Amino acid sequence: MATPSPHPYPTPMAPPWGDPAAARALLAKARGGLAEAARLPRPGERYATAHLAALRAAAAVLAAHGRPEPVRPRRRPRIRSAWEVLPEVAPELAGWSALFASGAARRARAEAGIPDAATDRDADDLMRAVSTFLRLVERLLALPPVARTAPPEPLRAVPPPPPERPDAR
């Protein structure tokens, strides 16, 4: 009998939480970054901004989970990219981590202003991937809902100032 295939979407992470407020803030920045990328005219800028949004989403997972256990606790750990650490914390995101790690050099070229660092198609493909990744991360983290504030009051028309009277001097 064949075993059922794993669910195509990650399931929410179980607590304990590292820092849910930081994770929520990073997810908000990632969403804002993706929206900003969509408004940028040049493909290199769109690519770099979308890649940064993916990095912020990965950082949200790392912030929510806390620090991974050190591999060699006696030695000073080397600095590792979020894309290296993410599969240790959330193995179900390993494929996404590999995808975005492979685009890091292109992002660096785009940030450096190299004109042909990314094409329109590269930028658009990455933006679609980041959008999907963000939805998966939001589902994975299943953060407690944010308290919503009341919507701002609608603007009211300000009455025009009274006309000046010439004899008021």
Short mmCIF file of N, CA and C in Angstrom, two decimals:
data_model
loop_
_atom_site.label_atom_id
_atom_site.label_comp_id
_atom_site.label_asym_id
_atom_site.label_seq_id
_atom_site.Cartn_x
_atom_site.Cartn_y
_atom_site.Cartn_z
N MET A 1 0.83 -1.17 0.00
CA MET A 1 0.00 0.00 0.00
C MET A 1 0.88 1.24 0.00
N ALA A 2 0.63 2.13 -0.89
CA ALA A 2 1.45 3.34 -1.02
C ALA A 2 1.12 4.31 0.10
N THR A 3 2.15 4.96 0.58
CA THR A 3 1.91 5.98 1.62
C THR A 3 1.40 7.25 0.95
N PRO A 4 0.53 7.97 1.62
CA PRO A 4 -0.01 9.19 1.01
C PRO A 4 1.10 10.22 0.83
N SER A 5 0.96 10.98 -0.23
CA SER A 5 1.96 12.02 -0.47
C SER A 5 1.77 13.13 0.54
N PRO A 6 2.86 13.81 0.91
CA PRO A 6 2.74 14.89 1.88
C PRO A 6 1.89 16.02 1.31
N HIS A 7 1.28 16.73 2.22
CA HIS A 7 0.44 17.86 1.83
C HIS A 7 1.29 18.88 1.07
N PRO A 8 0.76 19.47 -0.02
CA PRO A 8 1.58 20.38 -0.82
C PRO A 8 1.92 21.69 -0.11
N TYR A 9 1.20 21.99 0.95
CA TYR A 9 1.47 23.22 1.68
C TYR A 9 1.96 22.88 3.08
N PRO A 10 2.87 23.69 3.60
CA PRO A 10 3.37 23.39 4.93
C PRO A 10 2.27 23.59 5.97
N THR A 11 2.37 22.83 7.03
CA THR A 11 1.43 22.98 8.13
C THR A 11 1.99 23.97 9.13
N PRO A 12 1.14 24.59 9.92
CA PRO A 12 1.64 25.60 10.86
C PRO A 12 2.68 25.03 11.81
N MET A 13 3.65 25.87 12.13
CA MET A 13 4.70 25.49 13.06
C MET A 13 4.11 25.42 14.46
N ALA A 14 4.58 24.48 15.23
CA ALA A 14 4.13 24.40 16.61
C ALA A 14 4.95 25.36 17.45
N PRO A 15 4.35 25.97 18.46
CA PRO A 15 5.13 26.78 19.39
C PRO A 15 6.21 25.90 20.01
N PRO A 16 7.23 26.34 20.61
CA PRO A 16 7.37 27.68 21.17
C PRO A 16 7.81 28.71 20.13
N TRP A 17 7.38 29.89 20.37
CA TRP A 17 7.70 31.00 19.49
C TRP A 17 9.01 31.64 19.92
N GLY A 18 9.76 32.10 18.93
CA GLY A 18 10.94 32.89 19.23
C GLY A 18 10.50 34.31 19.54
N ASP A 19 10.06 35.01 18.52
CA ASP A 19 9.63 36.40 18.67
C ASP A 19 8.50 36.68 17.67
N PRO A 20 7.25 36.42 18.03
CA PRO A 20 6.16 36.59 17.08
C PRO A 20 5.99 38.03 16.61
N ALA A 21 6.30 39.00 17.47
CA ALA A 21 6.17 40.40 17.05
C ALA A 21 7.17 40.72 15.94
N ALA A 22 8.39 40.23 16.08
CA ALA A 22 9.40 40.45 15.04
C ALA A 22 9.00 39.72 13.76
N ALA A 23 8.47 38.51 13.89
CA ALA A 23 8.04 37.76 12.71
C ALA A 23 6.92 38.51 11.98
N ARG A 24 5.97 39.02 12.75
CA ARG A 24 4.86 39.77 12.15
C ARG A 24 5.38 41.02 11.44
N ALA A 25 6.30 41.73 12.07
CA ALA A 25 6.86 42.95 11.45
C ALA A 25 7.63 42.61 10.18
N LEU A 26 8.39 41.54 10.20
CA LEU A 26 9.14 41.14 9.01
C LEU A 26 8.20 40.73 7.87
N LEU A 27 7.13 40.04 8.20
CA LEU A 27 6.16 39.67 7.17
C LEU A 27 5.50 40.91 6.57
N ALA A 28 5.20 41.88 7.41
CA ALA A 28 4.61 43.13 6.90
C ALA A 28 5.59 43.84 5.97
N LYS A 29 6.86 43.87 6.35
CA LYS A 29 7.87 44.49 5.49
C LYS A 29 8.03 43.71 4.19
N ALA A 30 7.94 42.39 4.27
CA ALA A 30 8.05 41.57 3.06
C ALA A 30 6.88 41.87 2.12
N ARG A 31 5.68 41.94 2.66
CA ARG A 31 4.50 42.27 1.83
C ARG A 31 4.67 43.66 1.20
N GLY A 32 5.10 44.62 2.00
CA GLY A 32 5.32 45.97 1.48
C GLY A 32 6.40 46.00 0.41
N GLY A 33 7.44 45.23 0.61
CA GLY A 33 8.52 45.16 -0.37
C GLY A 33 8.07 44.56 -1.68
N LEU A 34 7.23 43.55 -1.62
CA LEU A 34 6.72 42.95 -2.84
C LEU A 34 5.81 43.94 -3.58
N ALA A 35 5.00 44.67 -2.82
CA ALA A 35 4.14 45.69 -3.45
C ALA A 35 4.99 46.79 -4.08
N GLU A 36 6.07 47.17 -3.40
CA GLU A 36 6.97 48.19 -3.96
C GLU A 36 7.63 47.67 -5.24
N ALA A 37 8.05 46.41 -5.22
CA ALA A 37 8.69 45.83 -6.41
C ALA A 37 7.76 45.90 -7.61
N ALA A 38 6.49 45.69 -7.39
CA ALA A 38 5.52 45.71 -8.49
C ALA A 38 5.41 47.10 -9.13
N ARG A 39 5.74 48.13 -8.37
CA ARG A 39 5.63 49.50 -8.89
C ARG A 39 6.90 49.99 -9.56
N LEU A 40 8.00 49.28 -9.41
CA LEU A 40 9.27 49.74 -9.96
C LEU A 40 9.35 49.50 -11.46
N PRO A 41 9.90 50.46 -12.21
CA PRO A 41 9.91 50.33 -13.67
C PRO A 41 11.01 49.43 -14.23
N ARG A 42 12.18 49.41 -13.59
CA ARG A 42 13.31 48.65 -14.15
C ARG A 42 13.37 47.23 -13.61
N PRO A 43 13.65 46.27 -14.47
CA PRO A 43 13.64 44.87 -14.03
C PRO A 43 14.67 44.57 -12.94
N GLY A 44 15.82 45.17 -13.01
CA GLY A 44 16.83 44.93 -11.98
C GLY A 44 16.36 45.39 -10.61
N GLU A 45 15.72 46.55 -10.58
CA GLU A 45 15.19 47.06 -9.31
C GLU A 45 14.07 46.16 -8.80
N ARG A 46 13.18 45.72 -9.71
CA ARG A 46 12.09 44.83 -9.30
C ARG A 46 12.65 43.53 -8.75
N TYR A 47 13.66 43.00 -9.44
CA TYR A 47 14.25 41.73 -9.01
C TYR A 47 14.86 41.86 -7.62
N ALA A 48 15.69 42.88 -7.43
CA ALA A 48 16.37 43.06 -6.14
C ALA A 48 15.38 43.30 -5.02
N THR A 49 14.35 44.09 -5.27
CA THR A 49 13.36 44.40 -4.23
C THR A 49 12.52 43.17 -3.90
N ALA A 50 12.15 42.40 -4.91
CA ALA A 50 11.39 41.17 -4.66
C ALA A 50 12.23 40.15 -3.90
N HIS A 51 13.50 40.05 -4.26
CA HIS A 51 14.39 39.11 -3.56
C HIS A 51 14.53 39.50 -2.10
N LEU A 52 14.64 40.79 -1.84
CA LEU A 52 14.71 41.27 -0.46
C LEU A 52 13.42 40.93 0.29
N ALA A 53 12.28 41.01 -0.37
CA ALA A 53 11.02 40.63 0.26
C ALA A 53 11.05 39.15 0.66
N ALA A 54 11.59 38.30 -0.21
CA ALA A 54 11.70 36.88 0.12
C ALA A 54 12.63 36.68 1.31
N LEU A 55 13.71 37.42 1.35
CA LEU A 55 14.65 37.32 2.46
C LEU A 55 13.99 37.73 3.77
N ARG A 56 13.16 38.76 3.73
CA ARG A 56 12.44 39.18 4.94
C ARG A 56 11.44 38.11 5.39
N ALA A 57 10.80 37.45 4.44
CA ALA A 57 9.88 36.37 4.80
C ALA A 57 10.64 35.21 5.46
N ALA A 58 11.80 34.89 4.92
CA ALA A 58 12.63 33.85 5.53
C ALA A 58 13.07 34.27 6.93
N ALA A 59 13.43 35.53 7.08
CA ALA A 59 13.82 36.04 8.39
C ALA A 59 12.66 35.95 9.38
N ALA A 60 11.43 36.12 8.89
CA ALA A 60 10.26 35.99 9.76
C ALA A 60 10.15 34.57 10.31
N VAL A 61 10.42 33.58 9.46
CA VAL A 61 10.39 32.19 9.92
C VAL A 61 11.47 31.98 10.97
N LEU A 62 12.66 32.51 10.71
CA LEU A 62 13.75 32.34 11.67
C LEU A 62 13.46 33.06 12.97
N ALA A 63 12.86 34.23 12.89
CA ALA A 63 12.52 34.98 14.11
C ALA A 63 11.45 34.26 14.92
N ALA A 64 10.49 33.67 14.23
CA ALA A 64 9.41 32.97 14.93
C ALA A 64 9.91 31.68 15.58
N HIS A 65 10.83 31.02 14.92
CA HIS A 65 11.30 29.74 15.43
C HIS A 65 12.34 29.89 16.52
N GLY A 66 13.11 30.94 16.47
CA GLY A 66 14.23 31.07 17.39
C GLY A 66 15.50 30.57 16.74
N ARG A 67 16.56 30.53 17.48
CA ARG A 67 17.85 30.13 16.92
C ARG A 67 17.94 28.62 16.76
N PRO A 68 18.50 28.17 15.63
CA PRO A 68 18.72 26.72 15.49
C PRO A 68 19.85 26.28 16.42
N GLU A 69 19.84 25.02 16.76
CA GLU A 69 20.89 24.48 17.62
C GLU A 69 22.23 24.57 16.91
N PRO A 70 23.29 24.99 17.62
CA PRO A 70 24.61 25.05 16.97
C PRO A 70 25.11 23.66 16.62
N VAL A 71 25.76 23.57 15.46
CA VAL A 71 26.29 22.29 15.00
C VAL A 71 27.54 21.95 15.79
N ARG A 72 28.43 22.89 15.94
CA ARG A 72 29.67 22.71 16.71
C ARG A 72 29.71 23.79 17.80
N PRO A 73 29.15 23.51 18.96
CA PRO A 73 29.03 24.55 19.98
C PRO A 73 30.36 25.08 20.52
N ARG A 74 31.45 24.36 20.36
CA ARG A 74 32.73 24.81 20.91
C ARG A 74 33.42 25.84 20.04
N ARG A 75 33.10 25.87 18.78
CA ARG A 75 33.74 26.80 17.87
C ARG A 75 32.85 27.99 17.64
N ARG A 76 33.47 29.09 17.34
CA ARG A 76 32.69 30.27 16.99
C ARG A 76 32.01 30.00 15.66
N PRO A 77 30.68 30.16 15.61
CA PRO A 77 29.98 29.83 14.37
C PRO A 77 30.29 30.83 13.27
N ARG A 78 30.38 30.32 12.05
CA ARG A 78 30.57 31.21 10.92
C ARG A 78 29.24 31.84 10.58
N ILE A 79 29.29 32.96 9.95
CA ILE A 79 28.07 33.63 9.54
C ILE A 79 27.48 32.86 8.36
N ARG A 80 26.21 32.52 8.47
CA ARG A 80 25.54 31.78 7.41
C ARG A 80 24.35 32.59 6.91
N SER A 81 24.05 32.42 5.66
CA SER A 81 22.92 33.15 5.09
C SER A 81 21.62 32.55 5.61
N ALA A 82 20.58 33.35 5.55
CA ALA A 82 19.26 32.87 5.95
C ALA A 82 18.85 31.67 5.11
N TRP A 83 19.29 31.65 3.86
CA TRP A 83 18.92 30.54 2.97
C TRP A 83 19.58 29.24 3.40
N GLU A 84 20.72 29.31 4.10
CA GLU A 84 21.37 28.10 4.62
C GLU A 84 20.68 27.62 5.89
N VAL A 85 20.24 28.55 6.71
CA VAL A 85 19.67 28.21 8.01
C VAL A 85 18.21 27.78 7.88
N LEU A 86 17.48 28.37 6.95
CA LEU A 86 16.05 28.12 6.81
C LEU A 86 15.70 26.63 6.72
N PRO A 87 16.40 25.83 5.91
CA PRO A 87 16.04 24.40 5.85
C PRO A 87 16.21 23.66 7.18
N GLU A 88 17.09 24.14 8.04
CA GLU A 88 17.26 23.51 9.35
C GLU A 88 16.07 23.79 10.24
N VAL A 89 15.51 24.97 10.11
CA VAL A 89 14.39 25.40 10.95
C VAL A 89 13.06 24.93 10.37
N ALA A 90 12.93 25.01 9.07
CA ALA A 90 11.69 24.62 8.38
C ALA A 90 12.05 23.79 7.16
N PRO A 91 12.28 22.50 7.33
CA PRO A 91 12.71 21.66 6.21
C PRO A 91 11.75 21.68 5.02
N GLU A 92 10.48 21.95 5.28
CA GLU A 92 9.52 21.98 4.19
C GLU A 92 9.74 23.17 3.26
N LEU A 93 10.57 24.12 3.66
CA LEU A 93 10.89 25.27 2.82
C LEU A 93 12.26 25.16 2.16
N ALA A 94 12.86 23.98 2.20
CA ALA A 94 14.21 23.80 1.65
C ALA A 94 14.27 24.10 0.16
N GLY A 95 13.27 23.69 -0.59
CA GLY A 95 13.25 23.98 -2.03
C GLY A 95 13.19 25.47 -2.31
N TRP A 96 12.38 26.17 -1.55
CA TRP A 96 12.28 27.63 -1.70
C TRP A 96 13.61 28.27 -1.35
N SER A 97 14.23 27.76 -0.30
CA SER A 97 15.52 28.29 0.13
C SER A 97 16.55 28.15 -0.98
N ALA A 98 16.58 27.00 -1.61
CA ALA A 98 17.53 26.77 -2.72
C ALA A 98 17.23 27.71 -3.89
N LEU A 99 15.95 27.89 -4.19
CA LEU A 99 15.58 28.78 -5.29
C LEU A 99 16.07 30.20 -5.04
N PHE A 100 15.79 30.72 -3.85
CA PHE A 100 16.17 32.11 -3.57
C PHE A 100 17.68 32.26 -3.36
N ALA A 101 18.33 31.23 -2.84
CA ALA A 101 19.80 31.29 -2.70
C ALA A 101 20.45 31.37 -4.07
N SER A 102 19.86 30.68 -5.05
CA SER A 102 20.44 30.71 -6.39
C SER A 102 20.30 32.10 -7.04
N GLY A 103 19.39 32.91 -6.56
CA GLY A 103 19.21 34.26 -7.12
C GLY A 103 19.96 35.34 -6.39
N ALA A 104 20.71 34.98 -5.34
CA ALA A 104 21.41 35.99 -4.53
C ALA A 104 22.47 36.74 -5.34
N ALA A 105 23.20 36.05 -6.19
CA ALA A 105 24.23 36.72 -6.99
C ALA A 105 23.60 37.68 -7.99
N ARG A 106 22.48 37.28 -8.57
CA ARG A 106 21.78 38.17 -9.51
C ARG A 106 21.27 39.40 -8.77
N ARG A 107 20.76 39.20 -7.57
CA ARG A 107 20.30 40.35 -6.77
C ARG A 107 21.45 41.31 -6.50
N ALA A 108 22.61 40.76 -6.16
CA ALA A 108 23.78 41.61 -5.89
C ALA A 108 24.15 42.42 -7.13
N ARG A 109 24.12 41.79 -8.30
CA ARG A 109 24.42 42.51 -9.54
C ARG A 109 23.37 43.59 -9.80
N ALA A 110 22.11 43.26 -9.56
CA ALA A 110 21.04 44.25 -9.77
C ALA A 110 21.19 45.42 -8.81
N GLU A 111 21.52 45.14 -7.55
CA GLU A 111 21.72 46.21 -6.58
C GLU A 111 22.91 47.08 -6.93
N ALA A 112 23.90 46.48 -7.60
CA ALA A 112 25.07 47.24 -8.01
C ALA A 112 24.80 48.09 -9.23
N GLY A 113 23.60 47.96 -9.82
CA GLY A 113 23.22 48.78 -10.96
C GLY A 113 23.66 48.23 -12.30
N ILE A 114 24.05 46.99 -12.36
CA ILE A 114 24.45 46.39 -13.64
C ILE A 114 23.19 46.26 -14.49
N PRO A 115 23.16 46.90 -15.65
CA PRO A 115 21.93 46.99 -16.44
C PRO A 115 21.30 45.66 -16.84
N ASP A 116 22.10 44.67 -17.23
CA ASP A 116 21.52 43.41 -17.69
C ASP A 116 21.50 42.33 -16.60
N ALA A 117 21.47 42.75 -15.34
CA ALA A 117 21.46 41.79 -14.24
C ALA A 117 20.20 40.94 -14.24
N ALA A 118 19.08 41.52 -14.62
CA ALA A 118 17.82 40.78 -14.66
C ALA A 118 16.97 41.31 -15.80
N THR A 119 16.29 40.40 -16.45
CA THR A 119 15.37 40.78 -17.52
C THR A 119 13.97 40.99 -16.92
N ASP A 120 13.07 41.50 -17.74
CA ASP A 120 11.69 41.65 -17.29
C ASP A 120 11.12 40.30 -16.86
N ARG A 121 11.40 39.26 -17.64
CA ARG A 121 10.89 37.94 -17.29
C ARG A 121 11.47 37.44 -15.98
N ASP A 122 12.79 37.65 -15.78
CA ASP A 122 13.42 37.24 -14.51
C ASP A 122 12.71 37.89 -13.33
N ALA A 123 12.49 39.19 -13.45
CA ALA A 123 11.87 39.94 -12.36
C ALA A 123 10.43 39.48 -12.13
N ASP A 124 9.68 39.30 -13.20
CA ASP A 124 8.29 38.88 -13.07
C ASP A 124 8.18 37.46 -12.49
N ASP A 125 9.05 36.56 -12.95
CA ASP A 125 9.04 35.20 -12.42
C ASP A 125 9.37 35.20 -10.92
N LEU A 126 10.36 36.00 -10.55
CA LEU A 126 10.74 36.05 -9.14
C LEU A 126 9.60 36.65 -8.31
N MET A 127 8.96 37.67 -8.81
CA MET A 127 7.87 38.28 -8.05
C MET A 127 6.74 37.27 -7.82
N ARG A 128 6.42 36.47 -8.81
CA ARG A 128 5.39 35.44 -8.63
C ARG A 128 5.84 34.41 -7.59
N ALA A 129 7.10 34.01 -7.66
CA ALA A 129 7.63 33.04 -6.69
C ALA A 129 7.59 33.61 -5.28
N VAL A 130 7.99 34.86 -5.13
CA VAL A 130 7.99 35.49 -3.81
C VAL A 130 6.57 35.59 -3.27
N SER A 131 5.63 35.92 -4.12
CA SER A 131 4.24 36.01 -3.69
C SER A 131 3.74 34.67 -3.14
N THR A 132 4.06 33.59 -3.83
CA THR A 132 3.68 32.26 -3.36
C THR A 132 4.40 31.93 -2.07
N PHE A 133 5.68 32.23 -2.01
CA PHE A 133 6.49 31.96 -0.82
C PHE A 133 5.92 32.70 0.39
N LEU A 134 5.54 33.95 0.21
CA LEU A 134 4.97 34.72 1.32
C LEU A 134 3.68 34.07 1.83
N ARG A 135 2.83 33.64 0.93
CA ARG A 135 1.59 32.98 1.36
C ARG A 135 1.91 31.70 2.14
N LEU A 136 2.89 30.94 1.68
CA LEU A 136 3.27 29.72 2.39
C LEU A 136 3.84 30.03 3.77
N VAL A 137 4.66 31.05 3.86
CA VAL A 137 5.24 31.42 5.15
C VAL A 137 4.15 31.89 6.10
N GLU A 138 3.21 32.68 5.60
CA GLU A 138 2.11 33.14 6.46
C GLU A 138 1.31 31.96 6.98
N ARG A 139 1.08 30.97 6.14
CA ARG A 139 0.36 29.78 6.58
C ARG A 139 1.20 28.98 7.57
N LEU A 140 2.47 28.85 7.29
CA LEU A 140 3.36 28.10 8.16
C LEU A 140 3.43 28.70 9.55
N LEU A 141 3.54 30.01 9.61
CA LEU A 141 3.69 30.66 10.91
C LEU A 141 2.37 30.74 11.67
N ALA A 142 1.26 30.85 10.95
CA ALA A 142 -0.05 30.94 11.59
C ALA A 142 0.01 31.84 12.82
N LEU A 143 0.48 33.05 12.61
CA LEU A 143 0.62 33.99 13.71
C LEU A 143 -0.73 34.34 14.31
N PRO A 144 -0.74 34.61 15.61
CA PRO A 144 -1.99 35.08 16.20
C PRO A 144 -2.45 36.34 15.48
N PRO A 145 -3.75 36.54 15.35
CA PRO A 145 -4.22 37.71 14.59
C PRO A 145 -3.79 39.02 15.22
N VAL A 146 -3.55 39.96 14.35
CA VAL A 146 -3.16 41.30 14.80
C VAL A 146 -4.43 42.05 15.16
N ALA A 147 -4.40 42.76 16.29
CA ALA A 147 -5.56 43.57 16.67
C ALA A 147 -5.72 44.68 15.66
N ARG A 148 -6.86 44.75 15.08
CA ARG A 148 -7.13 45.76 14.06
C ARG A 148 -7.66 47.01 14.73
N THR A 149 -7.20 48.13 14.24
CA THR A 149 -7.70 49.40 14.76
C THR A 149 -8.87 49.85 13.89
N ALA A 150 -9.64 50.73 14.43
CA ALA A 150 -10.79 51.24 13.68
C ALA A 150 -10.28 52.00 12.46
N PRO A 151 -11.02 51.96 11.36
CA PRO A 151 -10.58 52.71 10.18
C PRO A 151 -10.61 54.20 10.47
N PRO A 152 -9.76 54.95 9.80
CA PRO A 152 -9.74 56.39 10.06
C PRO A 152 -11.06 57.04 9.67
N GLU A 153 -11.36 58.10 10.37
CA GLU A 153 -12.58 58.85 10.06
C GLU A 153 -12.46 59.43 8.65
N PRO A 154 -13.57 59.44 7.91
CA PRO A 154 -13.50 60.05 6.58
C PRO A 154 -13.25 61.55 6.69
N LEU A 155 -12.57 62.06 5.69
CA LEU A 155 -12.30 63.50 5.68
C LEU A 155 -13.59 64.25 5.46
N ARG A 156 -13.74 65.31 6.22
CA ARG A 156 -14.93 66.14 6.07
C ARG A 156 -14.52 67.42 5.35
N ALA A 157 -15.44 67.91 4.59
CA ALA A 157 -15.17 69.16 3.87
C ALA A 157 -15.04 70.29 4.89
N VAL A 158 -14.01 71.08 4.71
CA VAL A 158 -13.79 72.23 5.58
C VAL A 158 -14.56 73.40 4.97
N PRO A 159 -15.39 74.07 5.79
CA PRO A 159 -16.13 75.20 5.21
C PRO A 159 -15.18 76.31 4.80
N PRO A 160 -15.51 77.01 3.73
CA PRO A 160 -14.63 78.10 3.29
C PRO A 160 -14.64 79.23 4.32
N PRO A 161 -13.53 79.97 4.38
CA PRO A 161 -13.50 81.08 5.35
C PRO A 161 -14.54 82.14 4.94
N PRO A 162 -15.03 82.87 5.93
CA PRO A 162 -16.01 83.90 5.59
C PRO A 162 -15.36 84.99 4.73
N PRO A 163 -16.13 85.57 3.83
CA PRO A 163 -15.54 86.62 2.98
C PRO A 163 -15.14 87.82 3.82
N GLU A 164 -14.04 88.41 3.40
CA GLU A 164 -13.57 89.59 4.14
C GLU A 164 -14.50 90.77 3.85
N ARG A 165 -14.78 91.52 4.91
CA ARG A 165 -15.59 92.72 4.73
C ARG A 165 -14.66 93.90 4.57
N PRO A 166 -14.90 94.71 3.55
CA PRO A 166 -14.01 95.83 3.32
C PRO A 166 -14.11 96.90 4.44
N ASP A 167 -15.19 96.98 5.15
CA ASP A 167 -15.32 98.01 6.18
C ASP A 167 -14.89 97.52 7.54
N ALA A 168 -14.25 96.34 7.64
CA ALA A 168 -13.88 95.76 8.91
C ALA A 168 -12.60 96.36 9.48
N ARG A 169 -11.99 97.29 8.85
CA ARG A 169 -10.74 97.86 9.35
C ARG A 169 -10.97 98.79 10.42
#
